Amino acid sequence: MKETALITGASSGIGLDLARLFAKDGCDVVLVARSEGKLRELAAELERGGGVTAHVIALDLARPDAAEALVQRLPGDVDILVNNAGFGVAGPFVETDLAKELEMIQVNIVALTELTKLLLPGMIARRRGRILNVASTAAFQPGPLMAVYYASKAYVLSLSEALANETEGTGVRVSALCPGPTETGFVAAAGMVESKLFDANVMDARSVAVEGYRGMLSGKTIVIPGFRNRLLASGYRFAPRGLITKVVRGIQERRGD
Ligand SMILES: NC(=O)c1ccc[n+]([C@@H]2O[C@H](COP(=O)([O-])OP(=O)(O)OC[C@H]3O[C@@H](n4cnc5c(N)ncnc54)[C@H](OP(=O)(O)O)[C@@H]3O)[C@@H](O)[C@H]2O)c1
């Protein structure tokens, strides 16, 4: 049976590669982001492959009414929801721009929660569906010098794990994808070009998307792409929190700090 996947943040990076994977398996897609031109290019590429329909909905998920507006524009039922759109803001909390951080909370947390709230009941009624929320390895510990972003991803992970539990036996599976540093538009958008975090062991977006896609299909609750990221995430989970917070601060600092 033909399925439809709604992917937010499909105009670049991990979301774009996830959209390609869904389309390759014959799934219709609804592509969401602000950059309409990029979404249309991707839709044309996916439809050229044959057998899939790609819908484009260009909107700003930082707007408080965005999730509701998006759901009203959907072409039909959504079988798979991928809450991938998100961005980071870097810098000491006392210096970062509040307006930008509130926008980030709106995209990373509020829109994700609202879309899940609006689409999950239909999935449960149909007794099938999947939700893939893109969190981060940042979700596992506090992140000095990027405090609100790390906290937003801790929310995404916690919500996803709780919903995975609540939906057991309903035919719906909820997964959280927790990538480590990945080469995408994220670094520039977060103002992290100088950060040591992206100096080494950076994954490419396609490898992250492939692991996320496979993990979601196999019904895993938490998917951490890359052996090194899995190792670090489990180490961080069991090490003293104060120590880990200091380590993360060191990694978040800019080169030369
Ligand atoms: N890259 C990393 O190192 C990394 C690590 C862990 C987790 N993640 C997470 O992975 C997810 C995808 O990010 P990425 O790394 O692929 O970065 P990216 O290349 O910058 O992609 C971010 C996507 O989100 C969309 N987006 C951002 N703000 C939006 C808004 N206000 N309204 C609608 N769409 C918006 C962007 O589209 P438009 O600009 O066209 O709107 C873009 O398609 C994010 O949730 C990020 O937090 C990334």
PDB file of C-alpha atoms and ligand atoms in Angstrom:
ATOM      1  CA  MET A   1       0.000   0.000   0.000  1.00  0.00           C
ATOM      2  CA  LYS A   2       1.256   3.469  -0.983  1.00  0.00           C
ATOM      3  CA  GLU A   3       2.450   5.511   1.992  1.00  0.00           C
ATOM      4  CA  THR A   4       3.042   9.232   2.449  1.00  0.00           C
ATOM      5  CA  ALA A   5       5.909  10.678   4.489  1.00  0.00           C
ATOM      6  CA  LEU A   6       5.889  14.286   5.684  1.00  0.00           C
ATOM      7  CA  ILE A   7       9.450  15.542   6.150  1.00  0.00           C
ATOM      8  CA  THR A   8      10.166  18.907   7.735  1.00  0.00           C
ATOM      9  CA  GLY A   9      13.479  20.567   6.942  1.00  0.00           C
ATOM     10  CA  ALA A  10      13.690  18.739   3.603  1.00  0.00           C
ATOM     11  CA  SER A  11      15.453  21.583   1.765  1.00  0.00           C
ATOM     12  CA  SER A  12      18.965  20.594   2.907  1.00  0.00           C
ATOM     13  CA  GLY A  13      21.142  18.298   5.005  1.00  0.00           C
ATOM     14  CA  ILE A  14      19.734  15.264   6.798  1.00  0.00           C
ATOM     15  CA  GLY A  15      16.100  16.010   5.845  1.00  0.00           C
ATOM     16  CA  LEU A  16      16.930  16.172   2.146  1.00  0.00           C
ATOM     17  CA  ASP A  17      18.680  12.805   2.268  1.00  0.00           C
ATOM     18  CA  LEU A  18      15.821  11.282   4.262  1.00  0.00           C
ATOM     19  CA  ALA A  19      13.375  12.492   1.575  1.00  0.00           C
ATOM     20  CA  ARG A  20      15.491  10.764  -1.096  1.00  0.00           C
ATOM     21  CA  LEU A  21      15.416   7.488   0.868  1.00  0.00           C
ATOM     22  CA  PHE A  22      11.637   7.548   1.281  1.00  0.00           C
ATOM     23  CA  ALA A  23      11.108   8.318  -2.406  1.00  0.00           C
ATOM     24  CA  LYS A  24      13.554   5.584  -3.469  1.00  0.00           C
ATOM     25  CA  ASP A  25      11.358   3.073  -1.632  1.00  0.00           C
ATOM     26  CA  GLY A  26       8.276   4.350  -3.486  1.00  0.00           C
ATOM     27  CA  CYS A  27       6.823   6.517  -0.721  1.00  0.00           C
ATOM     28  CA  ASP A  28       5.030   9.760  -1.653  1.00  0.00           C
ATOM     29  CA  VAL A  29       6.522  12.722   0.167  1.00  0.00           C
ATOM     30  CA  VAL A  30       5.421  16.076   1.524  1.00  0.00           C
ATOM     31  CA  LEU A  31       8.449  18.359   1.657  1.00  0.00           C
ATOM     32  CA  VAL A  32       8.431  21.232   4.155  1.00  0.00           C
ATOM     33  CA  ALA A  33      10.886  24.115   4.788  1.00  0.00           C
ATOM     34  CA  ARG A  34      11.091  27.848   4.066  1.00  0.00           C
ATOM     35  CA  SER A  35      13.223  27.611   0.880  1.00  0.00           C
ATOM     36  CA  GLU A  36      10.528  26.958  -1.715  1.00  0.00           C
ATOM     37  CA  GLY A  37      12.956  26.926  -4.666  1.00  0.00           C
ATOM     38  CA  LYS A  38      15.113  24.201  -3.098  1.00  0.00           C
ATOM     39  CA  LEU A  39      12.031  22.139  -2.215  1.00  0.00           C
ATOM     40  CA  ARG A  40      10.711  22.405  -5.790  1.00  0.00           C
ATOM     41  CA  GLU A  41      14.082  21.302  -7.185  1.00  0.00           C
ATOM     42  CA  LEU A  42      14.085  18.300  -4.852  1.00  0.00           C
ATOM     43  CA  ALA A  43      10.448  17.464  -5.705  1.00  0.00           C
ATOM     44  CA  ALA A  44      11.302  17.489  -9.423  1.00  0.00           C
ATOM     45  CA  GLU A  45      14.350  15.247  -8.801  1.00  0.00           C
ATOM     46  CA  LEU A  46      12.285  12.744  -6.791  1.00  0.00           C
ATOM     47  CA  GLU A  47       9.414  12.644  -9.299  1.00  0.00           C
ATOM     48  CA  ARG A  48      11.898  12.141 -12.161  1.00  0.00           C
ATOM     49  CA  GLY A  49      12.843   8.851 -10.446  1.00  0.00           C
ATOM     50  CA  GLY A  50       9.264   7.742 -11.237  1.00  0.00           C
ATOM     51  CA  GLY A  51       6.403   6.287  -9.204  1.00  0.00           C
ATOM     52  CA  VAL A  52       6.200   8.922  -6.457  1.00  0.00           C
ATOM     53  CA  THR A  53       4.402  12.207  -5.942  1.00  0.00           C
ATOM     54  CA  ALA A  54       6.288  14.953  -4.123  1.00  0.00           C
ATOM     55  CA  HIS A  55       4.238  17.795  -2.624  1.00  0.00           C
ATOM     56  CA  VAL A  56       5.879  21.055  -1.586  1.00  0.00           C
ATOM     57  CA  ILE A  57       4.643  23.118   1.347  1.00  0.00           C
ATOM     58  CA  ALA A  58       6.859  26.139   1.931  1.00  0.00           C
ATOM     59  CA  LEU A  59       6.391  27.691   5.336  1.00  0.00           C
ATOM     60  CA  ASP A  60       8.212  29.075   8.358  1.00  0.00           C
ATOM     61  CA  LEU A  61       7.870  26.675  11.298  1.00  0.00           C
ATOM     62  CA  ALA A  62       8.965  29.456  13.656  1.00  0.00           C
ATOM     63  CA  ARG A  63       5.523  31.044  13.210  1.00  0.00           C
ATOM     64  CA  PRO A  64       3.214  30.081  16.088  1.00  0.00           C
ATOM     65  CA  ASP A  65       0.392  29.040  13.699  1.00  0.00           C
ATOM     66  CA  ALA A  66       2.690  27.031  11.383  1.00  0.00           C
ATOM     67  CA  ALA A  67       1.819  23.460  12.415  1.00  0.00           C
ATOM     68  CA  GLU A  68      -1.927  24.077  12.142  1.00  0.00           C
ATOM     69  CA  ALA A  69      -1.476  25.810   8.761  1.00  0.00           C
ATOM     70  CA  LEU A  70       0.689  22.928   7.536  1.00  0.00           C
ATOM     71  CA  VAL A  71      -1.837  20.267   8.503  1.00  0.00           C
ATOM     72  CA  GLN A  72      -4.607  22.178   6.713  1.00  0.00           C
ATOM     73  CA  ARG A  73      -2.551  22.156   3.498  1.00  0.00           C
ATOM     74  CA  LEU A  74      -1.789  18.396   3.549  1.00  0.00           C
ATOM     75  CA  PRO A  75      -2.890  16.488   0.437  1.00  0.00           C
ATOM     76  CA  GLY A  76      -4.156  13.514   2.521  1.00  0.00           C
ATOM     77  CA  ASP A  77      -3.247  11.174   5.384  1.00  0.00           C
ATOM     78  CA  VAL A  78       0.327  11.116   6.625  1.00  0.00           C
ATOM     79  CA  ASP A  79       1.695   7.637   7.410  1.00  0.00           C
ATOM     80  CA  ILE A  80       5.172   8.760   8.464  1.00  0.00           C
ATOM     81  CA  LEU A  81       6.004  12.056  10.167  1.00  0.00           C
ATOM     82  CA  VAL A  82       9.636  13.134  10.201  1.00  0.00           C
ATOM     83  CA  ASN A  83      10.179  16.094  12.507  1.00  0.00           C
ATOM     84  CA  ASN A  84      13.638  17.044  11.271  1.00  0.00           C
ATOM     85  CA  ALA A  85      13.596  20.858  10.855  1.00  0.00           C
ATOM     86  CA  GLY A  86      15.734  22.519  13.473  1.00  0.00           C
ATOM     87  CA  PHE A  87      18.656  24.800  14.066  1.00  0.00           C
ATOM     88  CA  GLY A  88      21.076  25.855  16.785  1.00  0.00           C
ATOM     89  CA  VAL A  89      22.229  29.086  18.371  1.00  0.00           C
ATOM     90  CA  ALA A  90      25.781  29.165  19.772  1.00  0.00           C
ATOM     91  CA  GLY A  91      27.327  31.444  22.374  1.00  0.00           C
ATOM     92  CA  PRO A  92      27.214  32.209  26.108  1.00  0.00           C
ATOM     93  CA  PHE A  93      23.587  32.349  27.280  1.00  0.00           C
ATOM     94  CA  VAL A  94      23.919  35.950  28.531  1.00  0.00           C
ATOM     95  CA  GLU A  95      25.039  37.093  25.076  1.00  0.00           C
ATOM     96  CA  THR A  96      22.873  35.104  22.639  1.00  0.00           C
ATOM     97  CA  ASP A  97      19.871  36.718  20.980  1.00  0.00           C
ATOM     98  CA  LEU A  98      16.645  35.927  22.849  1.00  0.00           C
ATOM     99  CA  ALA A  99      14.437  36.405  19.766  1.00  0.00           C
ATOM    100  CA  LYS A 100      16.534  33.865  17.835  1.00  0.00           C
ATOM    101  CA  GLU A 101      16.376  31.396  20.731  1.00  0.00           C
ATOM    102  CA  LEU A 102      12.604  31.739  21.031  1.00  0.00           C
ATOM    103  CA  GLU A 103      12.372  31.019  17.293  1.00  0.00           C
ATOM    104  CA  MET A 104      14.553  27.963  17.869  1.00  0.00           C
ATOM    105  CA  ILE A 105      12.298  26.725  20.665  1.00  0.00           C
ATOM    106  CA  GLN A 106       9.331  27.274  18.342  1.00  0.00           C
ATOM    107  CA  VAL A 107      10.886  25.170  15.550  1.00  0.00           C
ATOM    108  CA  ASN A 108      12.781  22.520  17.563  1.00  0.00           C
ATOM    109  CA  ILE A 109      10.146  21.996  20.260  1.00  0.00           C
ATOM    110  CA  VAL A 110       6.751  23.645  19.672  1.00  0.00           C
ATOM    111  CA  ALA A 111       6.206  22.841  15.975  1.00  0.00           C
ATOM    112  CA  LEU A 112       7.501  19.276  16.539  1.00  0.00           C
ATOM    113  CA  THR A 113       5.136  18.761  19.468  1.00  0.00           C
ATOM    114  CA  GLU A 114       2.150  20.296  17.680  1.00  0.00           C
ATOM    115  CA  LEU A 115       2.659  18.283  14.466  1.00  0.00           C
ATOM    116  CA  THR A 116       2.945  15.111  16.519  1.00  0.00           C
ATOM    117  CA  LYS A 117      -0.211  16.026  18.463  1.00  0.00           C
ATOM    118  CA  LEU A 118      -2.152  16.737  15.264  1.00  0.00           C
ATOM    119  CA  LEU A 119      -1.034  13.681  13.258  1.00  0.00           C
ATOM    120  CA  LEU A 120      -0.639  10.900  15.845  1.00  0.00           C
ATOM    121  CA  PRO A 121      -4.397  10.371  16.525  1.00  0.00           C
ATOM    122  CA  GLY A 122      -5.037   9.591  12.831  1.00  0.00           C
ATOM    123  CA  MET A 123      -2.164   7.114  12.817  1.00  0.00           C
ATOM    124  CA  ILE A 124      -3.513   5.383  15.911  1.00  0.00           C
ATOM    125  CA  ALA A 125      -7.029   5.253  14.405  1.00  0.00           C
ATOM    126  CA  ARG A 126      -5.577   3.639  11.246  1.00  0.00           C
ATOM    127  CA  ARG A 127      -3.441   1.364  13.492  1.00  0.00           C
ATOM    128  CA  ARG A 128      -0.250   2.161  11.586  1.00  0.00           C
ATOM    129  CA  GLY A 129       2.289   4.924  11.357  1.00  0.00           C
ATOM    130  CA  ARG A 130       5.752   6.058  12.270  1.00  0.00           C
ATOM    131  CA  ILE A 131       7.176   9.196  13.777  1.00  0.00           C
ATOM    132  CA  LEU A 132      10.880   9.996  13.492  1.00  0.00           C
ATOM    133  CA  ASN A 133      11.964  12.950  15.592  1.00  0.00           C
ATOM    134  CA  VAL A 134      15.440  14.316  14.944  1.00  0.00           C
ATOM    135  CA  ALA A 135      17.085  15.005  18.296  1.00  0.00           C
ATOM    136  CA  SER A 136      20.901  14.962  18.621  1.00  0.00           C
ATOM    137  CA  THR A 137      23.686  13.470  20.731  1.00  0.00           C
ATOM    138  CA  ALA A 138      23.334  16.909  22.386  1.00  0.00           C
ATOM    139  CA  ALA A 139      20.189  15.457  23.988  1.00  0.00           C
ATOM    140  CA  PHE A 140      22.192  13.286  26.397  1.00  0.00           C
ATOM    141  CA  GLN A 141      23.911  16.035  28.426  1.00  0.00           C
ATOM    142  CA  PRO A 142      23.860  19.794  29.132  1.00  0.00           C
ATOM    143  CA  GLY A 143      25.664  22.004  26.605  1.00  0.00           C
ATOM    144  CA  PRO A 144      27.366  25.116  27.939  1.00  0.00           C
ATOM    145  CA  LEU A 145      27.839  27.734  25.178  1.00  0.00           C
ATOM    146  CA  MET A 146      24.845  26.275  23.332  1.00  0.00           C
ATOM    147  CA  ALA A 147      22.602  25.807  26.343  1.00  0.00           C
ATOM    148  CA  VAL A 148      19.144  26.332  24.824  1.00  0.00           C
ATOM    149  CA  TYR A 149      19.863  24.124  21.793  1.00  0.00           C
ATOM    150  CA  TYR A 150      21.076  21.203  23.943  1.00  0.00           C
ATOM    151  CA  ALA A 151      18.058  21.612  26.212  1.00  0.00           C
ATOM    152  CA  SER A 152      15.725  21.652  23.193  1.00  0.00           C
ATOM    153  CA  LYS A 153      17.162  18.335  21.994  1.00  0.00           C
ATOM    154  CA  ALA A 154      16.875  16.805  25.493  1.00  0.00           C
ATOM    155  CA  TYR A 155      13.167  17.668  25.228  1.00  0.00           C
ATOM    156  CA  VAL A 156      12.877  15.966  21.823  1.00  0.00           C
ATOM    157  CA  LEU A 157      14.559  12.796  23.094  1.00  0.00           C
ATOM    158  CA  SER A 158      12.499  12.664  26.287  1.00  0.00           C
ATOM    159  CA  LEU A 159       9.206  13.275  24.462  1.00  0.00           C
ATOM    160  CA  SER A 160      10.029  10.632  21.845  1.00  0.00           C
ATOM    161  CA  GLU A 161      10.932   7.982  24.424  1.00  0.00           C
ATOM    162  CA  ALA A 162       7.734   8.662  26.366  1.00  0.00           C
ATOM    163  CA  LEU A 163       5.572   8.513  23.230  1.00  0.00           C
ATOM    164  CA  ALA A 164       7.308   5.304  22.100  1.00  0.00           C
ATOM    165  CA  ASN A 165       6.117   3.827  25.372  1.00  0.00           C
ATOM    166  CA  GLU A 166       2.583   5.272  25.154  1.00  0.00           C
ATOM    167  CA  THR A 167       2.083   4.000  21.588  1.00  0.00           C
ATOM    168  CA  GLU A 168       3.189   0.419  22.282  1.00  0.00           C
ATOM    169  CA  GLY A 169       0.672  -1.988  20.773  1.00  0.00           C
ATOM    170  CA  THR A 170      -1.095   0.692  18.713  1.00  0.00           C
ATOM    171  CA  GLY A 171       0.638  -0.059  15.391  1.00  0.00           C
ATOM    172  CA  VAL A 172       2.525   3.261  15.615  1.00  0.00           C
ATOM    173  CA  ARG A 173       6.256   3.422  16.365  1.00  0.00           C
ATOM    174  CA  VAL A 174       8.057   6.544  17.584  1.00  0.00           C
ATOM    175  CA  SER A 175      11.833   6.923  17.156  1.00  0.00           C
ATOM    176  CA  ALA A 176      14.385   9.585  18.029  1.00  0.00           C
ATOM    177  CA  LEU A 177      17.354  10.026  15.699  1.00  0.00           C
ATOM    178  CA  CYS A 178      20.365  11.364  17.593  1.00  0.00           C
ATOM    179  CA  PRO A 179      23.126  12.384  15.179  1.00  0.00           C
ATOM    180  CA  GLY A 180      26.514  13.645  16.296  1.00  0.00           C
ATOM    181  CA  PRO A 181      28.346  16.363  14.314  1.00  0.00           C
ATOM    182  CA  THR A 182      27.213  16.111  10.691  1.00  0.00           C
ATOM    183  CA  GLU A 183      28.307  18.080   7.640  1.00  0.00           C
ATOM    184  CA  THR A 184      25.213  20.114   6.668  1.00  0.00           C
ATOM    185  CA  GLY A 185      24.040  23.734   6.656  1.00  0.00           C
ATOM    186  CA  PHE A 186      23.726  23.454  10.463  1.00  0.00           C
ATOM    187  CA  VAL A 187      27.217  24.755  11.317  1.00  0.00           C
ATOM    188  CA  ALA A 188      26.810  28.005   9.395  1.00  0.00           C
ATOM    189  CA  ALA A 189      23.213  28.518  10.587  1.00  0.00           C
ATOM    190  CA  ALA A 190      24.313  28.132  14.231  1.00  0.00           C
ATOM    191  CA  GLY A 191      27.335  30.417  13.830  1.00  0.00           C
ATOM    192  CA  MET A 192      29.667  27.519  14.732  1.00  0.00           C
ATOM    193  CA  VAL A 193      32.206  27.701  11.912  1.00  0.00           C
ATOM    194  CA  GLU A 194      34.922  28.272  14.541  1.00  0.00           C
ATOM    195  CA  SER A 195      33.736  25.523  16.916  1.00  0.00           C
ATOM    196  CA  LYS A 196      36.067  22.642  17.816  1.00  0.00           C
ATOM    197  CA  LEU A 197      33.036  20.343  17.790  1.00  0.00           C
ATOM    198  CA  PHE A 198      33.256  20.027  14.012  1.00  0.00           C
ATOM    199  CA  ASP A 199      37.050  19.566  13.841  1.00  0.00           C
ATOM    200  CA  ALA A 200      36.998  15.760  13.601  1.00  0.00           C
ATOM    201  CA  ASN A 201      34.757  12.722  13.268  1.00  0.00           C
ATOM    202  CA  VAL A 202      32.069  14.547  11.333  1.00  0.00           C
ATOM    203  CA  MET A 203      29.591  12.300   9.499  1.00  0.00           C
ATOM    204  CA  ASP A 204      28.008  13.071   6.148  1.00  0.00           C
ATOM    205  CA  ALA A 205      24.267  13.725   5.915  1.00  0.00           C
ATOM    206  CA  ARG A 206      23.528  10.695   3.767  1.00  0.00           C
ATOM    207  CA  SER A 207      25.111   8.206   6.193  1.00  0.00           C
ATOM    208  CA  VAL A 208      23.152   9.771   9.067  1.00  0.00           C
ATOM    209  CA  ALA A 209      19.922   9.638   7.058  1.00  0.00           C
ATOM    210  CA  VAL A 210      20.499   5.980   6.082  1.00  0.00           C
ATOM    211  CA  GLU A 211      21.028   4.931   9.717  1.00  0.00           C
ATOM    212  CA  GLY A 212      18.009   6.968  10.830  1.00  0.00           C
ATOM    213  CA  TYR A 213      15.819   5.521   8.099  1.00  0.00           C
ATOM    214  CA  ARG A 214      16.826   1.932   8.837  1.00  0.00           C
ATOM    215  CA  GLY A 215      16.487   2.431  12.589  1.00  0.00           C
ATOM    216  CA  MET A 216      13.013   3.878  12.132  1.00  0.00           C
ATOM    217  CA  LEU A 217      11.934   0.997   9.877  1.00  0.00           C
ATOM    218  CA  SER A 218      13.154  -1.540  12.416  1.00  0.00           C
ATOM    219  CA  GLY A 219      11.178   0.250  15.148  1.00  0.00           C
ATOM    220  CA  LYS A 220      14.140   1.335  17.305  1.00  0.00           C
ATOM    221  CA  THR A 221      13.267   3.983  19.900  1.00  0.00           C
ATOM    222  CA  ILE A 222      16.707   5.650  19.893  1.00  0.00           C
ATOM    223  CA  VAL A 223      18.927   5.657  16.818  1.00  0.00           C
ATOM    224  CA  ILE A 224      22.477   7.004  17.210  1.00  0.00           C
ATOM    225  CA  PRO A 225      24.323   6.996  13.867  1.00  0.00           C
ATOM    226  CA  GLY A 226      28.030   6.109  13.882  1.00  0.00           C
ATOM    227  CA  PHE A 227      29.985   3.816  16.196  1.00  0.00           C
ATOM    228  CA  ARG A 228      31.911   6.680  17.818  1.00  0.00           C
ATOM    229  CA  ASN A 229      28.724   8.630  18.554  1.00  0.00           C
ATOM    230  CA  ARG A 230      27.117   5.533  20.122  1.00  0.00           C
ATOM    231  CA  LEU A 231      30.188   4.987  22.274  1.00  0.00           C
ATOM    232  CA  LEU A 232      30.318   8.629  23.416  1.00  0.00           C
ATOM    233  CA  ALA A 233      26.583   8.793  24.083  1.00  0.00           C
ATOM    234  CA  SER A 234      26.671   5.741  26.340  1.00  0.00           C
ATOM    235  CA  GLY A 235      29.799   7.049  28.088  1.00  0.00           C
ATOM    236  CA  TYR A 236      28.117  10.412  28.657  1.00  0.00           C
ATOM    237  CA  ARG A 237      25.037   8.701  30.062  1.00  0.00           C
ATOM    238  CA  PHE A 238      26.963   6.906  32.786  1.00  0.00           C
ATOM    239  CA  ALA A 239      29.694   9.448  33.648  1.00  0.00           C
ATOM    240  CA  PRO A 240      29.166  12.076  36.402  1.00  0.00           C
ATOM    241  CA  ARG A 241      27.029  14.886  34.964  1.00  0.00           C
ATOM    242  CA  GLY A 242      29.208  17.722  36.308  1.00  0.00           C
ATOM    243  CA  LEU A 243      32.294  16.263  34.657  1.00  0.00           C
ATOM    244  CA  ILE A 244      30.510  15.722  31.354  1.00  0.00           C
ATOM    245  CA  THR A 245      29.219  19.299  31.385  1.00  0.00           C
ATOM    246  CA  LYS A 246      32.824  20.539  31.695  1.00  0.00           C
ATOM    247  CA  VAL A 247      33.971  18.266  28.859  1.00  0.00           C
ATOM    248  CA  VAL A 248      31.172  19.516  26.610  1.00  0.00           C
ATOM    249  CA  ARG A 249      32.064  23.111  27.386  1.00  0.00           C
ATOM    250  CA  GLY A 250      35.626  22.430  26.230  1.00  0.00           C
ATOM    251  CA  ILE A 251      34.354  20.942  22.973  1.00  0.00           C
ATOM    252  CA  GLN A 252      31.885  23.790  22.399  1.00  0.00           C
ATOM    253  CA  GLU A 253      34.602  26.428  22.720  1.00  0.00           C
ATOM    254  CA  ARG A 254      35.922  28.052  19.586  1.00  0.00           C
ATOM    255  CA  ARG A 255      39.378  27.255  18.265  1.00  0.00           C
ATOM    256  CA  GLY A 256      41.870  29.463  20.066  1.00  0.00           C
ATOM    257  CA  ASP A 257      39.629  30.035  23.141  1.00  0.00           C
TER     258      ASP A 257
HETATM  259  N1  LIG B   1      24.345  18.897  11.531  1.00  0.00           N
HETATM  260  C1  LIG B   1      24.574  18.471  12.764  1.00  0.00           C
HETATM  261  O1  LIG B   1      25.720  18.435  13.222  1.00  0.00           O
HETATM  262  C2  LIG B   1      23.420  17.966  13.594  1.00  0.00           C
HETATM  263  C3  LIG B   1      23.708  17.155  14.718  1.00  0.00           C
HETATM  264  C4  LIG B   1      22.654  16.691  15.499  1.00  0.00           C
HETATM  265  C5  LIG B   1      21.349  17.012  15.167  1.00  0.00           C
HETATM  266  N2  LIG B   1      21.087  17.799  14.073  1.00  0.00           N
HETATM  267  C6  LIG B   1      19.691  18.123  13.787  1.00  0.00           C
HETATM  268  O2  LIG B   1      19.377  17.659  12.480  1.00  0.00           O
HETATM  269  C7  LIG B   1      18.247  18.383  11.984  1.00  0.00           C
HETATM  270  C8  LIG B   1      18.512  18.779  10.553  1.00  0.00           C
HETATM  271  O3  LIG B   1      19.573  19.709  10.499  1.00  0.00           O
HETATM  272  P1  LIG B   1      20.766  19.620   9.437  1.00  0.00           P
HETATM  273  O4  LIG B   1      21.993  19.269  10.170  1.00  0.00           O
HETATM  274  O5  LIG B   1      20.363  18.805   8.282  1.00  0.00           O
HETATM  275  O6  LIG B   1      20.935  21.172   9.077  1.00  0.00           O
HETATM  276  P2  LIG B   1      20.498  22.044   7.803  1.00  0.00           P
HETATM  277  O7  LIG B   1      21.197  21.540   6.588  1.00  0.00           O
HETATM  278  O8  LIG B   1      20.715  23.456   8.232  1.00  0.00           O
HETATM  279  O9  LIG B   1      18.953  21.745   7.659  1.00  0.00           O
HETATM  280  C9  LIG B   1      17.981  22.306   8.505  1.00  0.00           C
HETATM  281  C10 LIG B   1      16.622  22.192   7.826  1.00  0.00           C
HETATM  282  O10 LIG B   1      15.637  22.772   8.711  1.00  0.00           O
HETATM  283  C11 LIG B   1      14.898  23.740   7.990  1.00  0.00           C
HETATM  284  N3  LIG B   1      14.469  24.847   8.838  1.00  0.00           N
HETATM  285  C12 LIG B   1      15.241  25.595   9.670  1.00  0.00           C
HETATM  286  N4  LIG B   1      14.506  26.582  10.223  1.00  0.00           N
HETATM  287  C13 LIG B   1      13.252  26.447   9.729  1.00  0.00           C
HETATM  288  C14 LIG B   1      12.038  27.163   9.893  1.00  0.00           C
HETATM  289  N5  LIG B   1      11.976  28.263  10.669  1.00  0.00           N
HETATM  290  N6  LIG B   1      10.926  26.755   9.230  1.00  0.00           N
HETATM  291  C15 LIG B   1      10.985  25.667   8.407  1.00  0.00           C
HETATM  292  N7  LIG B   1      12.097  24.949   8.206  1.00  0.00           N
HETATM  293  C16 LIG B   1      13.217  25.331   8.848  1.00  0.00           C
HETATM  294  C17 LIG B   1      15.865  24.245   6.905  1.00  0.00           C
HETATM  295  O11 LIG B   1      15.159  24.746   5.780  1.00  0.00           O
HETATM  296  P3  LIG B   1      14.993  26.297   5.344  1.00  0.00           P
HETATM  297  O12 LIG B   1      16.230  27.028   5.773  1.00  0.00           O
HETATM  298  O13 LIG B   1      14.780  26.195   3.888  1.00  0.00           O
HETATM  299  O14 LIG B   1      13.771  26.739   6.081  1.00  0.00           O
HETATM  300  C18 LIG B   1      16.581  22.956   6.524  1.00  0.00           C
HETATM  301  O15 LIG B   1      15.835  22.239   5.571  1.00  0.00           O
HETATM  302  C19 LIG B   1      18.046  19.563  12.941  1.00  0.00           C
HETATM  303  O16 LIG B   1      16.963  19.286  13.804  1.00  0.00           O
HETATM  304  C20 LIG B   1      19.360  19.606  13.735  1.00  0.00           C
HETATM  305  O17 LIG B   1      19.187  20.160  15.005  1.00  0.00           O
HETATM  306  C21 LIG B   1      22.102  18.271  13.276  1.00  0.00           C
END
